[in-house]
Amino acid sequence: MATDIFETFESQVRSYCMNWPAVFEKASGSYQYTEDGSRYLDFFSGAGALNYGHNHPELRDLLVDYVANDGVTHSLDMKTPSKRRFLETFERVILEPRNMEYKVMFPGPTGTNSVEAALKLARKVTGRQHILSFTNAFHGMTLGSLSVTGNSMKRRGAGIPLTNSSKIPYDDYFDGNIPDFIWLEKVLQDSGSGVDKPAAVIVETVQGEGGLNAARMEWLKELSALLRRHKILLIIDDVQAGCGRTGTFFSFEEAGITPDIICMSKSISGYGLPMAITLFKPELDVWEGGEHNGTFRGNNLGFITGARALELFWSDDSFQKQLAAKIETLREGLEDIAQHVKGATLRGRGFLTGICFPDADTAGKVAAESYKRNLLLETSGPEDEVIKVMPPLTIEDDDLQKGIKVIEDAGLAATGQMSEPSRLRAPR
Ligand SMILES: *Cc1c(COP(=O)(O)O)cnc(C)c1O
């Protein structure tokens, strides 16, 4: 099958397809199928945009009907029944049971749109410019989001100075040798510190791109309390860790904190459709009409699948319970594998987890060996030193076991302990 056009015509900016050269034609549940007939188990899940797997049949049928019946597709921010349905469902299924009171904003279709809106709003509300973010953070590729992102290669891509933000150490940045927040607490109190009082701090509870560092719940609690004392807004970027990825709908639920602003995207449409929301406390809603506009804020296809996905998976706690059992299986499996490699450690939380290898090349090799065995697996971290394991939250138990076995084999092959790939193949 021809693939030249991708190599010769499409820009060299592409990345995922460099490691996974197959041409994927169809997808269903936890699997993707190539046009030449092989099957790949997907432990990547669209970087978290496919938490409920590919083409969930109920969501797909809903879409097909909606389109066949001439339902509105594009609506800017105009009123539509599908937007009503999404808002009502989000309030009823997600916010009310958690006692959360937030306004919903549709900032544009991507995660970085949600982050940009959050940063703008925090600056407008406080009248301050500075934003603090964390070492190894990732918040998106547009200029505002890049300014709060850590990765040096991605920052260089901006081509201009990224200003009005500073980086502070994420949980355990100093391996427990320096008490948390000692610097932050001090400079906020010291009028001579030269650090401008920030409008907000933006944080991921698990750093999806930055190496799967997972913040401890006590750390998040302490951060939240510290910011409250200093009247600095807390923005949680739940774009990747949210929508159940860590085991609860919001990744910060266990910490019992109430962020001022929450960014969500990736799996919020439930179907891999482009959609994002920014949530904020009602008193922060100081926008003027049209002050943050965007042509694609009204993706009705995303509204209908998003609303249905919330009903299907989050109306009661049965899905969350099943997920907890799967998370345990995965963690145990990865723990076993990590024990075989000296210095390897488990990272992350929930179904946003992986293994960090002492030799940075190992993770890439494990991912490549996994691909050879028909498993899609990404790497993460500043040196790509972590394998990132993100199965669909809806994965069947035996597929989960199969995938873990492949990672084990790939790990053995990558570390020179095994050579013959036993391919994960199954009839179509
Ligand atoms: C993916 C991601 C973003 C950016 O989302 P895009 O849709 O790629 O713009 C922002 N924050 C986090 C934590 C992400 O994982």
Coordinates of C-alpha atoms and ligand atoms in Angstrom, one line a residue:
M1 CA 0.0 0.0 0.0
A2 CA 1.3 3.5 -0.9
T3 CA 2.7 5.6 1.9
D4 CA 4.9 7.9 -0.1
I5 CA 2.5 10.9 0.1
F6 CA 2.9 11.0 3.8
E7 CA 6.7 11.1 3.5
T8 CA 7.0 13.5 0.6
F9 CA 4.0 15.8 0.9
E10 CA 3.1 16.1 4.5
S11 CA 5.4 18.3 6.7
Q12 CA 8.1 16.7 8.7
V13 CA 6.5 18.2 11.8
R14 CA 4.6 14.9 12.3
S15 CA 5.6 12.7 15.2
Y16 CA 3.4 9.7 16.1
C17 CA 3.4 8.2 12.6
M18 CA 7.2 8.2 12.6
N19 CA 7.2 5.5 15.2
W20 CA 4.1 3.8 14.1
P21 CA 4.3 3.7 10.2
A22 CA 1.2 1.5 9.7
V23 CA -1.9 3.0 7.9
F24 CA -4.8 2.6 10.3
E25 CA -8.1 2.2 8.5
K26 CA -10.6 1.0 11.1
A27 CA -10.9 0.9 14.8
S28 CA -13.2 -0.6 17.4
G29 CA -13.0 -0.8 21.1
S30 CA -9.4 -1.4 22.2
Y31 CA -8.1 -2.2 18.7
Q32 CA -7.1 -0.5 15.5
Y33 CA -6.9 -2.3 12.2
T34 CA -4.5 -1.4 9.4
E35 CA -5.4 -1.3 5.7
D36 CA -3.2 -4.4 5.1
G37 CA -5.1 -6.4 7.6
S38 CA -3.2 -6.5 10.9
R39 CA -4.6 -5.6 14.3
Y40 CA -3.0 -3.4 17.0
L41 CA -4.0 -3.3 20.6
D42 CA -4.2 0.3 21.6
F43 CA -2.5 1.2 24.8
F44 CA -2.2 4.9 23.7
S45 CA -5.9 5.8 23.5
G46 CA -5.3 9.0 21.5
A47 CA -3.2 10.4 24.3
G48 CA -6.3 10.2 26.4
A49 CA -8.8 11.4 23.9
L50 CA -10.3 7.8 23.6
N51 CA -10.9 6.9 27.2
Y52 CA -14.0 4.8 26.2
G53 CA -12.2 3.1 23.3
H54 CA -12.7 3.6 19.6
N55 CA -16.1 4.0 18.1
H56 CA -18.2 3.0 21.1
P57 CA -21.2 1.4 19.3
E58 CA -23.8 3.4 21.3
L59 CA -22.1 6.7 20.7
R60 CA -21.5 5.9 17.0
D61 CA -25.2 5.0 16.4
L62 CA -26.2 8.2 18.1
L63 CA -23.9 10.2 15.8
V64 CA -25.1 8.4 12.7
D65 CA -28.8 9.1 13.5
Y66 CA -28.1 12.7 14.4
V67 CA -26.3 13.3 11.1
A68 CA -28.8 11.4 9.1
N69 CA -31.6 13.6 10.6
D70 CA -29.9 16.9 9.7
G71 CA -29.1 17.8 13.3
V72 CA -27.1 21.0 13.5
T73 CA -23.4 20.3 13.2
H74 CA -21.8 23.8 13.6
S75 CA -23.3 26.5 15.8
L76 CA -20.6 28.8 17.2
D77 CA -22.2 29.5 20.6
M78 CA -25.8 29.5 19.4
K79 CA -28.4 27.5 21.4
T80 CA -29.0 24.0 20.2
P81 CA -30.8 21.0 21.8
S82 CA -27.5 19.1 21.8
K83 CA -25.7 21.9 23.7
R84 CA -28.6 22.0 26.2
R85 CA -28.4 18.3 26.6
F86 CA -24.6 18.4 27.3
L87 CA -24.9 21.2 29.8
E88 CA -27.8 19.6 31.6
T89 CA -26.1 16.2 31.7
F90 CA -22.8 17.6 32.9
E91 CA -24.5 19.5 35.7
R92 CA -26.7 16.5 36.7
V93 CA -24.2 13.6 36.4
I94 CA -20.9 15.3 37.2
L95 CA -21.2 18.5 39.2
E96 CA -24.2 18.0 41.4
P97 CA -23.3 14.7 42.9
R98 CA -19.8 16.1 43.7
N99 CA -21.3 19.3 45.2
M100 CA -19.4 21.4 42.7
E101 CA -20.6 24.7 41.5
Y102 CA -19.0 25.9 38.3
K103 CA -19.8 27.8 35.2
V104 CA -19.1 26.1 31.9
M105 CA -17.3 27.9 29.1
F106 CA -16.7 26.4 25.6
P107 CA -13.3 27.9 24.8
G108 CA -12.6 26.3 21.4
P109 CA -12.2 22.7 20.4
T110 CA -8.7 21.8 21.9
G111 CA -7.0 21.4 25.2
T112 CA -4.8 24.4 24.6
N113 CA -7.9 26.5 23.9
S114 CA -9.1 25.6 27.4
V115 CA -5.7 26.5 28.9
E116 CA -5.5 29.8 27.1
A117 CA -9.0 30.7 28.3
A118 CA -8.0 29.8 31.9
L119 CA -4.9 31.9 31.8
K120 CA -6.7 34.9 30.3
L121 CA -9.5 34.7 32.9
A122 CA -7.1 34.4 35.8
R123 CA -5.3 37.5 34.7
K124 CA -8.5 39.4 34.1
V125 CA -10.0 38.4 37.5
T126 CA -6.9 39.3 39.5
G127 CA -5.4 42.1 37.5
R128 CA -2.1 40.3 37.8
Q129 CA 0.1 39.0 34.9
H130 CA 2.4 36.4 36.3
I131 CA 1.5 32.7 36.2
L132 CA 3.4 30.0 38.1
S133 CA 3.6 26.5 36.6
F134 CA 5.6 23.5 37.4
T135 CA 8.8 21.8 36.2
N136 CA 8.1 19.3 33.5
A137 CA 4.5 20.6 33.0
F138 CA 2.8 20.4 29.6
H139 CA -0.2 22.6 28.9
G140 CA -0.4 22.8 25.1
M141 CA 1.4 24.3 22.1
T142 CA 0.0 27.8 21.6
L143 CA 2.0 30.7 23.0
G144 CA 0.2 31.2 26.4
S145 CA 0.2 27.4 27.1
L146 CA 3.8 27.1 25.9
S147 CA 4.8 29.8 28.3
V148 CA 3.7 27.6 31.2
T149 CA 5.1 24.4 29.6
G150 CA 8.5 23.0 30.7
N151 CA 9.9 21.0 27.7
S152 CA 12.8 23.0 26.2
M153 CA 12.4 21.7 22.6
K154 CA 8.7 22.7 22.6
R155 CA 9.5 26.0 24.2
R156 CA 12.1 26.8 21.6
G157 CA 9.5 26.2 18.9
A158 CA 7.8 29.4 20.0
G159 CA 10.5 31.5 18.4
I160 CA 9.9 34.4 20.8
P161 CA 10.5 34.9 24.5
L162 CA 7.9 33.1 26.6
T163 CA 7.3 35.6 29.4
N164 CA 5.1 36.3 32.4
S165 CA 5.5 32.9 34.0
S166 CA 8.0 31.1 36.2
K167 CA 8.5 27.5 37.0
I168 CA 8.4 26.1 40.5
P169 CA 9.4 22.5 41.5
Y170 CA 6.7 19.8 41.1
D171 CA 6.1 17.3 43.9
D172 CA 9.3 15.4 44.7
Y173 CA 11.4 17.4 42.2
F174 CA 14.3 17.2 44.7
D175 CA 13.7 13.6 45.6
G176 CA 12.3 14.5 49.0
N177 CA 15.4 16.4 50.0
I178 CA 13.8 19.8 50.2
P179 CA 10.5 20.5 52.0
D180 CA 7.6 21.2 49.6
F181 CA 6.7 24.9 48.9
I182 CA 9.5 26.2 51.0
W183 CA 10.5 28.6 48.2
L184 CA 7.0 29.5 47.2
E185 CA 5.9 30.3 50.7
K186 CA 8.9 32.5 51.4
V187 CA 8.9 34.5 48.2
L188 CA 5.2 35.2 48.5
Q189 CA 5.7 36.6 52.0
D190 CA 8.9 38.6 51.2
S191 CA 8.1 41.9 49.5
G192 CA 11.7 42.1 48.5
S193 CA 11.8 38.7 46.8
G194 CA 11.4 40.2 43.3
V195 CA 8.8 37.6 42.4
D196 CA 5.7 39.3 41.2
K197 CA 2.6 38.0 42.9
P198 CA 1.1 35.6 40.5
A199 CA -2.5 35.6 39.2
A200 CA -2.6 31.8 39.3
V201 CA -0.8 28.5 39.5
I202 CA -1.5 25.9 36.9
V203 CA -0.9 22.3 37.6
E204 CA -1.5 18.8 36.3
T205 CA -2.2 16.2 39.0
V206 CA -0.3 13.6 36.9
Q207 CA 2.2 15.1 34.3
G208 CA 1.1 13.2 31.2
E209 CA 3.8 14.5 28.8
G210 CA 6.4 15.4 31.4
G211 CA 7.2 11.8 32.6
L212 CA 4.1 10.7 34.5
N213 CA 5.1 12.3 37.7
A214 CA 2.1 12.0 40.0
A215 CA 1.5 14.5 42.7
R216 CA 0.6 13.2 46.1
M217 CA -2.8 14.1 47.4
E218 CA -1.3 15.8 50.5
W219 CA 0.9 17.9 48.2
L220 CA -2.2 19.0 46.2
K221 CA -4.0 19.9 49.4
E222 CA -1.1 21.9 50.7
L223 CA -0.7 23.7 47.4
S224 CA -4.4 24.6 47.4
A225 CA -4.4 25.9 50.9
L226 CA -1.2 27.9 50.3
L227 CA -2.7 29.6 47.3
R228 CA -6.0 30.3 49.1
R229 CA -4.1 32.1 51.9
H230 CA -2.4 34.3 49.3
K231 CA -5.5 34.8 47.1
I232 CA -3.9 33.2 44.1
L233 CA -6.1 31.2 41.8
L234 CA -5.6 27.4 41.4
I235 CA -6.0 26.1 37.8
I236 CA -6.1 22.3 37.4
D237 CA -5.3 21.2 33.9
D238 CA -7.3 18.0 33.7
V239 CA -7.1 17.8 29.9
Q240 CA -5.3 14.4 30.0
A241 CA -5.8 13.2 33.6
G242 CA -9.5 13.9 33.7
C243 CA -12.6 12.0 32.4
G244 CA -11.7 9.0 34.5
R245 CA -8.1 8.4 33.4
T246 CA -6.8 8.3 37.0
G247 CA -9.8 6.3 38.3
T248 CA -12.2 9.1 39.2
F249 CA -13.9 11.6 36.8
F250 CA -11.7 14.5 37.9
S251 CA -8.2 13.6 38.8
F252 CA -8.2 15.7 42.0
E253 CA -11.3 14.2 43.6
E254 CA -9.4 12.2 46.2
A255 CA -7.5 15.3 47.3
G256 CA -10.8 17.0 48.2
I257 CA -9.7 20.3 46.8
T258 CA -11.9 22.9 44.9
P259 CA -9.9 24.4 42.1
D260 CA -10.9 27.9 40.9
I261 CA -10.6 26.9 37.3
I262 CA -10.5 23.4 35.6
C263 CA -9.4 22.7 32.0
M264 CA -10.8 19.7 30.2
S265 CA -10.7 18.4 26.7
K266 CA -9.3 15.1 25.2
S267 CA -12.0 12.6 26.3
I268 CA -14.8 15.1 27.1
S269 CA -16.6 14.3 23.9
G270 CA -16.3 10.6 24.7
Y271 CA -15.6 9.8 21.1
G272 CA -12.4 11.5 20.0
L273 CA -14.2 14.5 18.6
P274 CA -12.5 17.9 19.1
M275 CA -14.1 19.5 22.2
A276 CA -13.0 21.4 25.3
I277 CA -14.5 23.1 28.3
T278 CA -13.2 25.4 30.9
L279 CA -14.9 25.4 34.2
F280 CA -14.7 28.1 36.8
K281 CA -16.3 29.2 40.0
P282 CA -19.4 31.4 39.2
E283 CA -17.9 34.5 40.9
L284 CA -15.0 34.4 38.4
D285 CA -17.3 34.8 35.4
V286 CA -16.2 38.3 34.6
W287 CA -15.9 37.9 30.8
E288 CA -17.5 40.4 28.5
G289 CA -19.6 38.9 25.8
G290 CA -17.3 37.8 22.9
E291 CA -14.1 38.6 24.8
H292 CA -12.9 35.0 24.1
N293 CA -14.5 34.0 20.8
G294 CA -13.9 31.1 18.5
T295 CA -15.5 29.6 15.4
F296 CA -15.5 26.0 16.6
R297 CA -16.9 26.4 20.1
G298 CA -20.1 24.7 19.1
N299 CA -19.3 21.2 18.0
N300 CA -22.7 19.6 18.3
L301 CA -21.4 16.1 17.4
G302 CA -19.2 16.3 20.4
F303 CA -22.1 17.6 22.6
I304 CA -24.3 14.6 21.9
T305 CA -21.6 11.9 22.3
G306 CA -20.2 13.8 25.3
A307 CA -23.6 13.9 27.0
R308 CA -24.3 10.2 26.3
A309 CA -20.8 9.1 27.5
L310 CA -21.4 10.9 30.8
E311 CA -24.7 9.1 31.2
L312 CA -23.3 5.7 30.1
F313 CA -20.2 5.7 32.3
W314 CA -20.7 8.2 35.2
S315 CA -24.5 8.0 36.2
D316 CA -23.6 5.6 39.0
D317 CA -20.4 4.2 40.4
S318 CA -20.4 0.8 38.6
F319 CA -18.0 1.9 35.9
Q320 CA -15.6 3.5 38.4
K321 CA -15.6 0.3 40.4
Q322 CA -14.8 -1.9 37.4
L323 CA -12.1 0.6 36.5
A324 CA -10.5 0.4 40.0
A325 CA -10.1 -3.4 39.5
K326 CA -8.5 -3.0 36.1
I327 CA -6.2 -0.3 37.4
E328 CA -5.0 -2.7 40.1
T329 CA -4.3 -5.4 37.5
L330 CA -2.3 -3.0 35.4
R331 CA -0.3 -1.6 38.3
E332 CA 0.5 -5.1 39.5
G333 CA 1.6 -6.2 36.0
L334 CA 3.8 -3.2 35.5
E335 CA 5.3 -3.5 39.0
D336 CA 6.3 -7.1 38.1
I337 CA 7.9 -5.9 34.9
A338 CA 9.7 -3.0 36.6
Q339 CA 11.3 -5.4 39.1
H340 CA 13.1 -7.2 36.2
V341 CA 15.1 -4.1 35.3
K342 CA 17.5 -2.7 37.8
G343 CA 16.6 0.9 38.7
A344 CA 13.2 0.8 36.9
T345 CA 10.4 2.4 38.8
L346 CA 6.6 2.6 38.5
R347 CA 5.2 6.1 37.6
G348 CA 1.9 7.8 37.3
R349 CA -1.6 7.0 38.7
G350 CA -4.6 5.1 37.5
F351 CA -4.7 4.3 33.8
L352 CA -2.1 7.1 33.2
T353 CA 0.8 5.0 34.3
G354 CA 4.1 3.5 33.2
I355 CA 7.7 2.6 34.0
C356 CA 10.7 4.9 34.2
F357 CA 13.9 3.3 33.1
P358 CA 17.3 4.4 34.4
D359 CA 18.8 4.3 30.8
A360 CA 16.7 6.8 28.8
D361 CA 17.0 4.7 25.6
T362 CA 15.2 1.7 27.1
A363 CA 11.7 3.2 27.0
G364 CA 11.9 3.9 23.3
K365 CA 13.2 0.4 22.7
V366 CA 10.3 -1.1 24.7
A367 CA 7.8 1.0 22.8
A368 CA 9.4 -0.1 19.5
E369 CA 9.4 -3.8 20.6
S370 CA 5.8 -3.4 21.6
Y371 CA 4.9 -2.0 18.2
K372 CA 6.6 -5.0 16.6
R373 CA 4.3 -7.1 18.7
N374 CA 1.2 -5.1 17.6
L375 CA 0.8 -3.0 20.7
L376 CA 0.7 0.8 20.6
L377 CA 2.6 2.3 23.5
E378 CA 4.0 5.8 23.8
T379 CA 6.9 7.3 25.7
S380 CA 6.9 10.3 28.0
G381 CA 9.3 12.5 29.9
P382 CA 12.0 15.1 29.1
E383 CA 14.3 12.4 27.7
D384 CA 11.5 10.0 26.7
E385 CA 12.7 7.8 29.5
V386 CA 9.2 6.6 30.6
I387 CA 6.9 4.1 28.8
K388 CA 3.4 5.4 29.0
V389 CA 0.6 2.9 29.4
M390 CA -2.9 4.2 28.7
P391 CA -5.3 1.5 27.8
P392 CA -8.9 2.4 27.1
L393 CA -10.8 2.6 30.4
T394 CA -13.3 0.2 28.9
I395 CA -10.8 -2.5 28.0
E396 CA -11.7 -6.2 28.4
D397 CA -9.8 -8.0 31.1
D398 CA -8.2 -10.5 28.8
D399 CA -7.0 -7.7 26.4
L400 CA -5.5 -6.0 29.4
Q401 CA -3.7 -9.1 30.3
K402 CA -2.5 -9.7 26.7
G403 CA -1.2 -6.1 26.6
I404 CA 0.7 -6.5 29.9
K405 CA 2.3 -9.7 28.6
V406 CA 3.4 -7.9 25.4
I407 CA 5.0 -5.2 27.5
E408 CA 6.8 -7.8 29.5
D409 CA 8.1 -9.5 26.3
A410 CA 9.0 -6.2 24.8
G411 CA 10.9 -5.3 28.0
L412 CA 12.8 -8.5 27.9
A413 CA 13.7 -8.0 24.2
A414 CA 14.6 -4.3 24.7
T415 CA 17.0 -5.1 27.6
G416 CA 18.6 -8.0 25.6
Q417 CA 17.0 -10.7 27.7
M418 CA 14.9 -12.2 25.0
S419 CA 15.0 -12.1 21.2
E420 CA 12.1 -13.9 19.6
P421 CA 9.0 -11.7 19.4
S422 CA 5.8 -13.6 20.1
R423 CA 3.4 -11.4 18.1
L424 CA 0.1 -10.4 19.5
R425 CA -1.9 -11.6 16.5
A426 CA -5.5 -12.6 16.2
P427 CA -7.8 -13.2 13.3
R428 CA -9.8 -10.2 12.1
Ligands
LIG1 C1 -2.9 17.3 25.5 C2 -2.8 18.3 26.6 C3 -3.0 19.7 26.4 C4 -3.3 20.3 25.0 O1 -4.4 19.8 24.4 P1 -4.5 19.9 22.8 O2 -5.8 19.4 22.5 O3 -3.4 19.1 22.2 O4 -4.3 21.4 22.5 C5 -3.0 20.5 27.5 N1 -2.8 20.0 28.7 C6 -2.5 18.7 29.0 C7 -2.3 18.3 30.4 C8 -2.5 17.8 27.9 O5 -2.3 16.5 28.1

